[in-house]
Amino acid sequence: MTILLYDLVGSDERRPFSPHCWKTAFALAHKDLSFETVPTRFTEIAGIQEGAAKSVPVIRDGDRVVRDSFAIALYLEEAYPDRPTLFAGEGGKAMARFVERWSQLTLHPFIGEAALMDIHGMLGPADQTYFRESREARFGKALEEVPAGREAKLEGFRTSLAPLRTLFWHQPFIGGDGPLFSDYIVAGALQWARVASPFPFLAPDDPVAEWFARCLDLHDGLGRSVPAAA
Amino acid sequence: MTILLYDLVGSDERRPFSPHCWKTAFALAHKDLSFETVPTRFTEIAGIQEGAAKSVPVIRDGDRVVRDSFAIALYLEEAYPDRPTLFAGEGGKAMARFVERWSQLTLHPFIGEAALMDIHGMLGPADQTYFRESREARFGKALEEVPAGREAKLEGFRTSLAPLRTLFWHQPFIGGDGPLFSDYIVAGALQWARVASPFPFLAPDDPVAEWFARCLDLHDGLGRSVPAAA
């Protein structure tokens, strides 16, 4: 049975943008599992599978409903052990958590701030109201003020990617010779940026950008199926 | 045959302090391999095994000489596959490199600067001359000026450990339920700080300090066999 992926979208259903949903889309493709996306708006999340989740991604696989991108990857690894591995062993599973914590604390804060108005611009009216209220409460300031100064912070952001950049001295993917879920964790964050915002988060000649391009090429160009924001 | 570990020391042979040598000592203990250390001063490195290396650690295992802490860990994993694993699979091997890059770029610069005069104070006269010349060339200033302002930078350093700190929401070690080489990579850096300097790099109630204490307890308290700098 085809797996359902509840995937965050704005007013254009063809432009899913959630970093966490992208992690899951990449993971499903990596496992060579067919899936259908259920375009889901912020204000529709509460209605997924009778209130199963407060956030996306959520997948439904037969009668199993699983939420949270990392939990979904662990579920897929267990449920489909004969498909290509997402972790390549217990060590890879443990350290993918470290990659997740690093990505969440290094990439997400800056992308989330710098792309905030771009994301707002992707949403329909009901979602814009929700988004403004929840994000203004989170940041403690007007939505429009949050991305201010992003140009000045860009160099610091790029510098903060040095652990990833220098990893590519040793290997083409975070997972080694080929991608693992850890690659999708970080690629999901950069895909969020790419789909939502034309802001140049990465310099084109950055080895991180070159690795991200390799990730976008994977699985018949799944990541490129959505054009970059212009 | 007992493995030899060429281990960096200063004027007191009982206080090895190199982060990279500690990684190797922990890795050898993890593999339950008996080893003897060869106390080696900075100015003695060039003479190891007829010029085999420009840096320590170096190990000699029978007729094999291996240098570089990561290469040594890979060697031990391959040479002693029936001993406890250092990587728990290919994914763990690949991502240990990411942990290394993160540790090298997040912990090492601040510890190396903040503890610079403390390290200098551990050395004998010939090593002090070498150390001053090489480090003053690297930093472009007098040795004494390098640690200045370390108090002001401490909060930023502690904040930068957040990916590791929040990892412990999920698991007790970087390697998961138990330690892997990735744990020794970061513990090696903190052991360097602990042995060389009384500066309080970690707040005592930091989950990172609690994890480091767990690492010091491992292998019959190998890390605690050298008292902290006072």
CSV table of C-alpha atoms in Angstrom, one decimal:
chain,number,residue,atom,x,y,z
A,1,MET,CA,0.0,0.0,0.0
A,2,THR,CA,1.3,3.5,-0.8
A,3,ILE,CA,2.5,5.4,2.1
A,4,LEU,CA,0.9,8.8,2.8
A,5,LEU,CA,3.1,11.8,3.7
A,6,TYR,CA,1.4,14.8,5.2
A,7,ASP,CA,3.5,17.5,3.8
A,8,LEU,CA,3.5,21.2,4.7
A,9,VAL,CA,2.5,23.6,1.9
A,10,GLY,CA,1.4,27.2,1.5
A,11,SER,CA,-1.0,28.5,-1.0
A,12,ASP,CA,0.8,26.6,-3.8
A,13,GLU,CA,0.4,22.9,-3.2
A,14,ARG,CA,3.3,22.1,-5.5
A,15,ARG,CA,5.9,23.9,-3.2
A,16,PRO,CA,6.2,21.9,0.0
A,17,PHE,CA,8.8,23.7,2.1
A,18,SER,CA,9.1,22.2,5.6
A,19,PRO,CA,12.6,21.0,6.4
A,20,HIS,CA,11.3,18.1,8.4
A,21,CYS,CA,8.9,17.0,5.7
A,22,TRP,CA,11.7,17.1,3.2
A,23,LYS,CA,13.8,14.9,5.5
A,24,THR,CA,11.0,12.3,5.3
A,25,ALA,CA,10.5,12.6,1.6
A,26,PHE,CA,14.2,12.0,1.0
A,27,ALA,CA,14.1,9.1,3.5
A,28,LEU,CA,11.1,7.5,1.8
A,29,ALA,CA,12.8,7.9,-1.6
A,30,HIS,CA,16.1,6.4,-0.2
A,31,LYS,CA,14.1,3.4,0.9
A,32,ASP,CA,12.6,3.2,-2.6
A,33,LEU,CA,9.1,3.3,-1.1
A,34,SER,CA,6.3,4.8,-3.1
A,35,PHE,CA,4.5,7.5,-1.4
A,36,GLU,CA,1.8,10.1,-2.0
A,37,THR,CA,1.9,13.5,-0.4
A,38,VAL,CA,-1.2,15.0,1.3
A,39,PRO,CA,-0.6,18.7,0.9
A,40,THR,CA,-1.3,20.1,4.4
A,41,ARG,CA,-1.5,23.8,5.5
A,42,PHE,CA,-0.4,25.0,8.9
A,43,THR,CA,-4.1,25.4,10.0
A,44,GLU,CA,-4.9,21.9,8.7
A,45,ILE,CA,-2.3,20.0,10.9
A,46,ALA,CA,-4.6,19.6,13.8
A,47,GLY,CA,-7.0,17.7,11.6
A,48,ILE,CA,-4.5,15.1,10.4
A,49,GLN,CA,-5.6,11.5,11.2
A,50,GLU,CA,-8.1,12.7,13.8
A,51,GLY,CA,-5.7,14.9,15.7
A,52,ALA,CA,-2.7,12.5,15.6
A,53,ALA,CA,-0.1,15.3,15.5
A,54,LYS,CA,0.7,18.8,16.4
A,55,SER,CA,3.4,19.0,13.7
A,56,VAL,CA,4.3,17.5,10.4
A,57,PRO,CA,5.7,15.3,8.9
A,58,VAL,CA,3.2,12.5,9.7
A,59,ILE,CA,3.1,9.4,7.7
A,60,ARG,CA,0.4,6.7,7.4
A,61,ASP,CA,1.7,3.3,6.4
A,62,GLY,CA,-1.1,0.8,6.3
A,63,ASP,CA,-2.6,1.2,9.7
A,64,ARG,CA,0.5,2.7,11.3
A,65,VAL,CA,0.6,6.4,11.9
A,66,VAL,CA,4.1,7.8,12.7
A,67,ARG,CA,5.0,11.4,13.4
A,68,ASP,CA,8.4,13.2,13.8
A,69,SER,CA,11.0,13.0,11.0
A,70,PHE,CA,13.6,11.1,13.1
A,71,ALA,CA,11.0,8.7,14.5
A,72,ILE,CA,9.8,8.1,11.0
A,73,ALA,CA,13.3,7.3,9.8
A,74,LEU,CA,13.8,4.8,12.6
A,75,TYR,CA,10.4,3.3,11.8
A,76,LEU,CA,11.3,2.9,8.1
A,77,GLU,CA,14.6,1.3,9.0
A,78,GLU,CA,12.9,-1.2,11.2
A,79,ALA,CA,9.9,-1.9,9.0
A,80,TYR,CA,11.9,-2.1,5.8
A,81,PRO,CA,15.2,-3.7,6.7
A,82,ASP,CA,15.8,-5.2,3.3
A,83,ARG,CA,15.7,-1.7,1.6
A,84,PRO,CA,18.8,0.5,1.5
A,85,THR,CA,19.8,1.5,5.0
A,86,LEU,CA,19.2,5.0,6.3
A,87,PHE,CA,21.7,4.6,9.2
A,88,ALA,CA,24.3,1.9,8.3
A,89,GLY,CA,24.4,0.5,11.8
A,90,GLU,CA,23.8,1.5,15.4
A,91,GLY,CA,26.7,3.9,15.4
A,92,GLY,CA,25.2,5.8,12.5
A,93,LYS,CA,21.8,5.9,14.2
A,94,ALA,CA,23.3,7.4,17.4
A,95,MET,CA,25.4,9.9,15.5
A,96,ALA,CA,22.6,10.9,13.2
A,97,ARG,CA,21.1,12.4,16.4
A,98,PHE,CA,24.2,14.5,16.8
A,99,VAL,CA,23.9,15.7,13.2
A,100,GLU,CA,20.3,16.5,13.9
A,101,ARG,CA,21.1,18.5,17.0
A,102,TRP,CA,23.9,20.4,15.1
A,103,SER,CA,21.7,21.1,12.2
A,104,GLN,CA,18.8,22.2,14.4
A,105,LEU,CA,21.0,24.6,16.4
A,106,THR,CA,23.3,25.8,13.6
A,107,LEU,CA,21.2,26.0,10.4
A,108,HIS,CA,17.6,26.3,11.6
A,109,PRO,CA,17.8,29.5,13.7
A,110,PHE,CA,19.4,31.6,11.0
A,111,ILE,CA,17.3,30.2,8.1
A,112,GLY,CA,14.2,30.5,10.2
A,113,GLU,CA,14.8,34.1,10.9
A,114,ALA,CA,16.3,35.1,7.5
A,115,ALA,CA,13.5,33.5,5.5
A,116,LEU,CA,10.7,34.4,7.8
A,117,MET,CA,9.0,36.9,5.6
A,118,ASP,CA,9.6,34.8,2.5
A,119,ILE,CA,7.8,31.9,4.3
A,120,HIS,CA,4.9,34.2,5.3
A,121,GLY,CA,4.6,35.2,1.7
A,122,MET,CA,4.1,31.6,0.6
A,123,LEU,CA,1.0,31.2,2.8
A,124,GLY,CA,-2.7,31.7,2.3
A,125,PRO,CA,-4.6,34.2,4.5
A,126,ALA,CA,-5.7,31.9,7.3
A,127,ASP,CA,-2.2,30.5,7.6
A,128,GLN,CA,-0.7,33.9,7.5
A,129,THR,CA,-2.8,34.9,10.5
A,130,TYR,CA,-1.7,31.8,12.4
A,131,PHE,CA,2.0,32.2,11.4
A,132,ARG,CA,2.1,35.9,12.4
A,133,GLU,CA,0.6,35.3,15.8
A,134,SER,CA,2.7,32.2,16.6
A,135,ARG,CA,6.0,33.7,15.3
A,136,GLU,CA,5.6,37.1,16.8
A,137,ALA,CA,5.0,35.4,20.1
A,138,ARG,CA,8.1,33.3,19.6
A,139,PHE,CA,10.4,36.1,18.5
A,140,GLY,CA,8.8,38.8,20.7
A,141,LYS,CA,8.8,41.3,17.8
A,142,ALA,CA,6.9,42.2,14.6
A,143,LEU,CA,7.4,39.6,11.8
A,144,GLU,CA,8.9,42.2,9.5
A,145,GLU,CA,11.6,43.0,12.0
A,146,VAL,CA,12.9,39.4,12.3
A,147,PRO,CA,14.9,39.1,9.1
A,148,ALA,CA,16.3,42.6,9.4
A,149,GLY,CA,20.1,42.5,9.4
A,150,ARG,CA,20.2,39.1,7.7
A,151,GLU,CA,22.9,40.3,5.3
A,152,ALA,CA,25.1,41.3,8.3
A,153,LYS,CA,24.7,37.8,9.8
A,154,LEU,CA,25.3,35.9,6.6
A,155,GLU,CA,29.1,35.6,7.0
A,156,GLY,CA,28.7,34.2,10.5
A,157,PHE,CA,26.2,31.7,9.3
A,158,ARG,CA,28.5,30.5,6.5
A,159,THR,CA,31.4,30.3,8.9
A,160,SER,CA,29.3,28.2,11.3
A,161,LEU,CA,29.1,25.5,8.6
A,162,ALA,CA,32.8,24.8,8.8
A,163,PRO,CA,32.5,21.4,10.4
A,164,LEU,CA,30.4,20.2,7.5
A,165,ARG,CA,32.6,22.0,4.9
A,166,THR,CA,35.7,20.4,6.2
A,167,LEU,CA,34.0,17.0,6.4
A,168,PHE,CA,34.1,17.0,2.7
A,169,TRP,CA,37.9,16.8,2.7
A,170,HIS,CA,37.3,13.2,3.7
A,171,GLN,CA,34.1,12.0,2.1
A,172,PRO,CA,31.4,13.0,-0.4
A,173,PHE,CA,28.5,12.6,2.0
A,174,ILE,CA,27.9,12.9,5.7
A,175,GLY,CA,27.0,9.2,5.5
A,176,GLY,CA,30.4,8.4,3.9
A,177,ASP,CA,30.6,7.3,0.2
A,178,GLY,CA,26.8,7.6,-0.2
A,179,PRO,CA,24.0,9.4,1.6
A,180,LEU,CA,22.3,8.4,4.8
A,181,PHE,CA,19.6,9.9,6.8
A,182,SER,CA,22.1,12.3,8.3
A,183,ASP,CA,22.6,13.9,4.9
A,184,TYR,CA,18.8,14.3,4.6
A,185,ILE,CA,18.7,16.0,8.0
A,186,VAL,CA,20.9,18.8,6.8
A,187,ALA,CA,19.7,18.8,3.2
A,188,GLY,CA,16.2,19.2,4.5
A,189,ALA,CA,17.2,22.4,6.2
A,190,LEU,CA,18.8,23.8,3.1
A,191,GLN,CA,15.9,22.7,0.9
A,192,TRP,CA,13.6,24.6,3.2
A,193,ALA,CA,15.8,27.7,2.5
A,194,ARG,CA,16.0,27.0,-1.2
A,195,VAL,CA,12.2,26.5,-1.7
A,196,ALA,CA,11.2,29.4,0.5
A,197,SER,CA,13.7,32.2,-0.1
A,198,PRO,CA,15.9,33.6,-2.8
A,199,PHE,CA,18.3,34.8,-0.1
A,200,PRO,CA,21.8,33.4,-0.9
A,201,PHE,CA,22.4,31.3,2.2
A,202,LEU,CA,25.3,29.5,0.5
A,203,ALA,CA,28.1,30.8,-1.7
A,204,PRO,CA,28.0,28.9,-5.0
A,205,ASP,CA,31.6,27.7,-4.6
A,206,ASP,CA,31.1,26.5,-1.1
A,207,PRO,CA,31.8,22.7,-0.8
A,208,VAL,CA,28.6,22.7,1.3
A,209,ALA,CA,26.7,24.0,-1.8
A,210,GLU,CA,28.4,21.3,-3.9
A,211,TRP,CA,27.3,18.6,-1.5
A,212,PHE,CA,23.8,20.0,-1.4
A,213,ALA,CA,23.7,19.9,-5.2
A,214,ARG,CA,24.7,16.2,-5.0
A,215,CYS,CA,21.8,15.7,-2.6
A,216,LEU,CA,19.3,17.4,-4.9
A,217,ASP,CA,20.4,15.1,-7.7
A,218,LEU,CA,19.6,12.0,-5.7
A,219,HIS,CA,16.5,9.8,-6.3
A,220,ASP,CA,15.9,11.1,-9.8
A,221,GLY,CA,16.3,14.7,-8.7
A,222,LEU,CA,13.6,14.6,-6.1
A,223,GLY,CA,14.8,17.8,-4.5
A,224,ARG,CA,14.9,19.6,-7.8
A,225,SER,CA,11.3,18.7,-8.5
A,226,VAL,CA,10.5,21.9,-6.8
A,227,PRO,CA,12.2,24.9,-8.4
A,228,ALA,CA,14.2,27.3,-6.1
A,229,ALA,CA,12.5,30.4,-5.0
A,230,ALA,CA,13.1,33.3,-7.3
B,1,MET,CA,52.7,-8.1,21.9
B,2,THR,CA,52.1,-5.0,23.8
B,3,ILE,CA,51.2,-1.9,21.7
B,4,LEU,CA,53.4,1.1,22.1
B,5,LEU,CA,51.7,4.5,22.3
B,6,TYR,CA,54.0,7.6,21.8
B,7,ASP,CA,52.2,10.0,24.2
B,8,LEU,CA,52.9,13.7,24.5
B,9,VAL,CA,54.1,14.9,27.9
B,10,GLY,CA,55.8,17.9,29.4
B,11,SER,CA,58.3,17.9,32.2
B,12,ASP,CA,56.1,15.5,34.2
B,13,GLU,CA,56.0,12.2,32.4
B,14,ARG,CA,52.9,11.2,34.4
B,15,ARG,CA,50.7,14.0,32.9
B,16,PRO,CA,50.1,13.2,29.2
B,17,PHE,CA,48.0,16.1,27.9
B,18,SER,CA,47.6,15.8,24.1
B,19,PRO,CA,43.9,15.6,23.1
B,20,HIS,CA,44.8,13.3,20.2
B,21,CYS,CA,46.9,11.0,22.3
B,22,TRP,CA,44.0,10.7,24.8
B,23,LYS,CA,41.7,9.7,21.9
B,24,THR,CA,44.1,6.9,21.2
B,25,ALA,CA,44.5,5.8,24.8
B,26,PHE,CA,40.8,5.7,25.2
B,27,ALA,CA,40.4,3.7,21.9
B,28,LEU,CA,43.1,1.2,23.0
B,29,ALA,CA,41.4,0.7,26.3
B,30,HIS,CA,38.0,0.4,24.6
B,31,LYS,CA,39.4,-2.4,22.5
B,32,ASP,CA,40.8,-4.0,25.7
B,33,LEU,CA,44.3,-4.0,24.2
B,34,SER,CA,47.2,-3.7,26.6
B,35,PHE,CA,49.5,-0.8,25.7
B,36,GLU,CA,52.6,0.9,27.1
B,37,THR,CA,53.1,4.6,26.7
B,38,VAL,CA,56.4,6.1,25.5
B,39,PRO,CA,56.5,9.5,27.1
B,40,THR,CA,57.4,11.9,24.3
B,41,ARG,CA,58.2,15.6,24.4
B,42,PHE,CA,57.4,18.0,21.6
B,43,THR,CA,61.1,18.1,20.7
B,44,GLU,CA,61.3,14.3,20.6
B,45,ILE,CA,58.5,13.7,18.1
B,46,ALA,CA,60.9,14.0,15.1
B,47,GLY,CA,62.8,11.0,16.5
B,48,ILE,CA,59.9,8.6,16.8
B,49,GLN,CA,60.4,5.4,14.9
B,50,GLU,CA,63.1,6.9,12.7
B,51,GLY,CA,61.1,10.0,11.7
B,52,ALA,CA,57.8,8.2,11.1
B,53,ALA,CA,55.7,11.2,12.2
B,54,LYS,CA,55.5,14.9,12.5
B,55,SER,CA,52.9,14.6,15.3
B,56,VAL,CA,51.6,12.3,18.0
B,57,PRO,CA,49.9,9.9,18.6
B,58,VAL,CA,51.9,7.2,16.9
B,59,ILE,CA,51.4,3.6,17.8
B,60,ARG,CA,53.6,0.6,17.1
B,61,ASP,CA,51.7,-2.7,17.0
B,62,GLY,CA,54.2,-5.5,16.1
B,63,ASP,CA,55.8,-4.3,12.9
B,64,ARG,CA,53.0,-1.8,12.1
B,65,VAL,CA,53.5,1.9,12.8
B,66,VAL,CA,50.3,4.0,12.5
B,67,ARG,CA,50.0,7.7,13.1
B,68,ASP,CA,47.0,10.1,13.4
B,69,SER,CA,44.3,9.3,16.0
B,70,PHE,CA,41.5,8.7,13.5
B,71,ALA,CA,43.7,6.5,11.3
B,72,ILE,CA,44.7,4.6,14.4
B,73,ALA,CA,41.1,4.0,15.4
B,74,LEU,CA,40.3,2.8,11.9
B,75,TYR,CA,43.4,0.5,12.1
B,76,LEU,CA,42.4,-0.9,15.5
B,77,GLU,CA,38.8,-1.6,14.2
B,78,GLU,CA,40.2,-3.5,11.2
B,79,ALA,CA,43.0,-5.3,13.0
B,80,TYR,CA,40.8,-6.3,16.1
B,81,PRO,CA,37.3,-6.9,14.7
B,82,ASP,CA,36.4,-9.3,17.5
B,83,ARG,CA,37.1,-6.7,20.2
B,84,PRO,CA,34.4,-4.1,21.2
B,85,THR,CA,33.6,-1.9,18.2
B,86,LEU,CA,34.8,1.7,18.1
B,87,PHE,CA,32.3,2.7,15.3
B,88,ALA,CA,29.3,0.3,15.3
B,89,GLY,CA,29.1,0.1,11.6
B,90,GLU,CA,30.0,2.1,8.5
B,91,GLY,CA,27.5,4.9,9.4
B,92,GLY,CA,29.2,5.4,12.7
B,93,LYS,CA,32.6,5.5,11.0
B,94,ALA,CA,31.4,8.2,8.5
B,95,MET,CA,29.7,10.3,11.2
B,96,ALA,CA,32.6,10.0,13.6
B,97,ARG,CA,34.4,12.2,11.1
B,98,PHE,CA,31.7,14.8,11.5
B,99,VAL,CA,32.1,14.7,15.2
B,100,GLU,CA,35.8,15.1,14.8
B,101,ARG,CA,35.4,18.1,12.5
B,102,TRP,CA,32.9,19.6,14.9
B,103,SER,CA,35.1,19.0,17.9
B,104,GLN,CA,38.2,20.3,16.1
B,105,LEU,CA,36.5,23.5,15.1
B,106,THR,CA,34.3,24.1,18.2
B,107,LEU,CA,36.3,22.9,21.2
B,108,HIS,CA,39.9,23.0,20.0
B,109,PRO,CA,40.3,26.7,19.1
B,110,PHE,CA,39.0,28.0,22.4
B,111,ILE,CA,40.8,25.4,24.6
B,112,GLY,CA,44.0,25.9,22.6
B,113,GLU,CA,43.9,29.6,23.2
B,114,ALA,CA,42.6,29.7,26.8
B,115,ALA,CA,45.0,27.0,28.0
B,116,LEU,CA,48.0,28.2,26.1
B,117,MET,CA,50.0,29.5,28.9
B,118,ASP,CA,49.0,26.6,31.2
B,119,ILE,CA,50.4,24.2,28.5
B,120,HIS,CA,53.5,26.2,28.2
B,121,GLY,CA,53.9,26.0,32.0
B,122,MET,CA,53.9,22.2,31.8
B,123,LEU,CA,56.9,22.0,29.4
B,124,GLY,CA,60.6,21.7,30.0
B,125,PRO,CA,63.0,24.4,28.7
B,126,ALA,CA,63.7,23.0,25.3
B,127,ASP,CA,60.0,22.4,24.6
B,128,GLN,CA,59.1,25.8,25.9
B,129,THR,CA,61.4,27.4,23.3
B,130,TYR,CA,59.8,25.3,20.5
B,131,PHE,CA,56.3,25.9,21.8
B,132,ARG,CA,56.8,29.7,22.0
B,133,GLU,CA,58.2,30.0,18.6
B,134,SER,CA,55.7,27.8,16.8
B,135,ARG,CA,52.6,29.2,18.7
B,136,GLU,CA,53.7,32.8,18.4
B,137,ALA,CA,54.1,32.3,14.6
B,138,ARG,CA,50.6,30.6,14.5
B,139,PHE,CA,48.8,33.3,16.5
B,140,GLY,CA,50.8,36.2,15.4
B,141,LYS,CA,51.2,37.6,18.9
B,142,ALA,CA,53.1,37.0,22.1
B,143,LEU,CA,52.2,33.8,23.9
B,144,GLU,CA,51.1,35.7,27.0
B,145,GLU,CA,48.5,37.7,25.0
B,146,VAL,CA,46.7,34.7,23.5
B,147,PRO,CA,44.6,33.6,26.6
B,148,ALA,CA,43.8,37.2,27.5
B,149,GLY,CA,40.1,37.7,27.6
B,150,ARG,CA,39.3,34.0,28.0
B,151,GLU,CA,36.8,34.8,30.7
B,152,ALA,CA,34.8,37.0,28.3
B,153,LYS,CA,34.8,34.3,25.7
B,154,LEU,CA,33.8,31.5,28.1
B,155,GLU,CA,30.0,32.0,27.8
B,156,GLY,CA,30.2,31.8,24.0
B,157,PHE,CA,32.3,28.6,24.3
B,158,ARG,CA,29.8,27.0,26.6
B,159,THR,CA,26.9,28.0,24.3
B,160,SER,CA,28.7,26.5,21.3
B,161,LEU,CA,28.4,23.1,23.0
B,162,ALA,CA,24.6,23.1,22.7
B,163,PRO,CA,24.5,20.4,19.9
B,164,LEU,CA,26.3,18.1,22.3
B,165,ARG,CA,24.3,19.2,25.4
B,166,THR,CA,21.0,18.6,23.7
B,167,LEU,CA,22.1,15.3,22.3
B,168,PHE,CA,22.0,14.0,25.9
B,169,TRP,CA,18.2,14.5,25.8
B,170,HIS,CA,18.2,11.4,23.7
B,171,GLN,CA,21.1,9.2,24.8
B,172,PRO,CA,23.9,8.9,27.4
B,173,PHE,CA,26.8,8.8,24.9
B,174,ILE,CA,27.5,10.2,21.5
B,175,GLY,CA,27.8,6.6,20.4
B,176,GLY,CA,24.3,5.8,21.8
B,177,ASP,CA,23.8,3.6,24.9
B,178,GLY,CA,27.5,3.2,25.3
B,179,PRO,CA,30.7,5.1,24.2
B,180,LEU,CA,32.2,4.8,20.7
B,181,PHE,CA,35.3,6.5,19.2
B,182,SER,CA,33.2,9.6,18.7
B,183,ASP,CA,32.9,10.0,22.5
B,184,TYR,CA,36.7,9.7,22.8
B,185,ILE,CA,37.1,12.4,20.1
B,186,VAL,CA,35.3,15.0,22.3
B,187,ALA,CA,36.4,13.6,25.6
B,188,GLY,CA,40.0,13.8,24.4
B,189,ALA,CA,39.6,17.5,23.9
B,190,LEU,CA,38.1,18.0,27.3
B,191,GLN,CA,40.8,15.8,28.9
B,192,TRP,CA,43.4,18.1,27.3
B,193,ALA,CA,41.7,21.0,29.0
B,194,ARG,CA,41.3,19.1,32.3
B,195,VAL,CA,45.0,18.0,32.5
B,196,ALA,CA,46.5,21.2,31.3
B,197,SER,CA,44.5,24.0,32.9
B,198,PRO,CA,42.4,24.8,36.0
B,199,PHE,CA,40.3,27.1,33.9
B,200,PRO,CA,36.6,26.1,34.4
B,201,PHE,CA,35.8,25.3,30.7
B,202,LEU,CA,32.5,23.5,31.7
B,203,ALA,CA,30.0,24.5,34.4
B,204,PRO,CA,29.7,21.6,36.8
B,205,ASP,CA,26.0,21.2,36.3
B,206,ASP,CA,26.3,21.2,32.5
B,207,PRO,CA,25.1,17.9,30.9
B,208,VAL,CA,28.3,18.0,28.9
B,209,ALA,CA,30.3,17.9,32.2
B,210,GLU,CA,28.1,15.0,33.4
B,211,TRP,CA,28.8,13.1,30.2
B,212,PHE,CA,32.5,13.9,30.4
B,213,ALA,CA,32.5,12.5,34.0
B,214,ARG,CA,30.9,9.3,32.6
B,215,CYS,CA,33.8,9.1,30.1
B,216,LEU,CA,36.4,9.6,32.8
B,217,ASP,CA,34.8,6.7,34.7
B,218,LEU,CA,35.3,4.3,31.7
B,219,HIS,CA,37.9,1.6,31.5
B,220,ASP,CA,38.6,1.5,35.2
B,221,GLY,CA,38.8,5.3,35.4
B,222,LEU,CA,41.6,5.6,32.8
B,223,GLY,CA,40.9,9.3,32.3
B,224,ARG,CA,41.0,10.0,36.1
B,225,SER,CA,44.4,8.2,36.4
B,226,VAL,CA,45.8,11.7,35.7
B,227,PRO,CA,44.5,14.3,38.3
B,228,ALA,CA,43.0,17.5,37.0
B,229,ALA,CA,45.2,20.5,36.9
B,230,ALA,CA,45.0,22.6,40.1
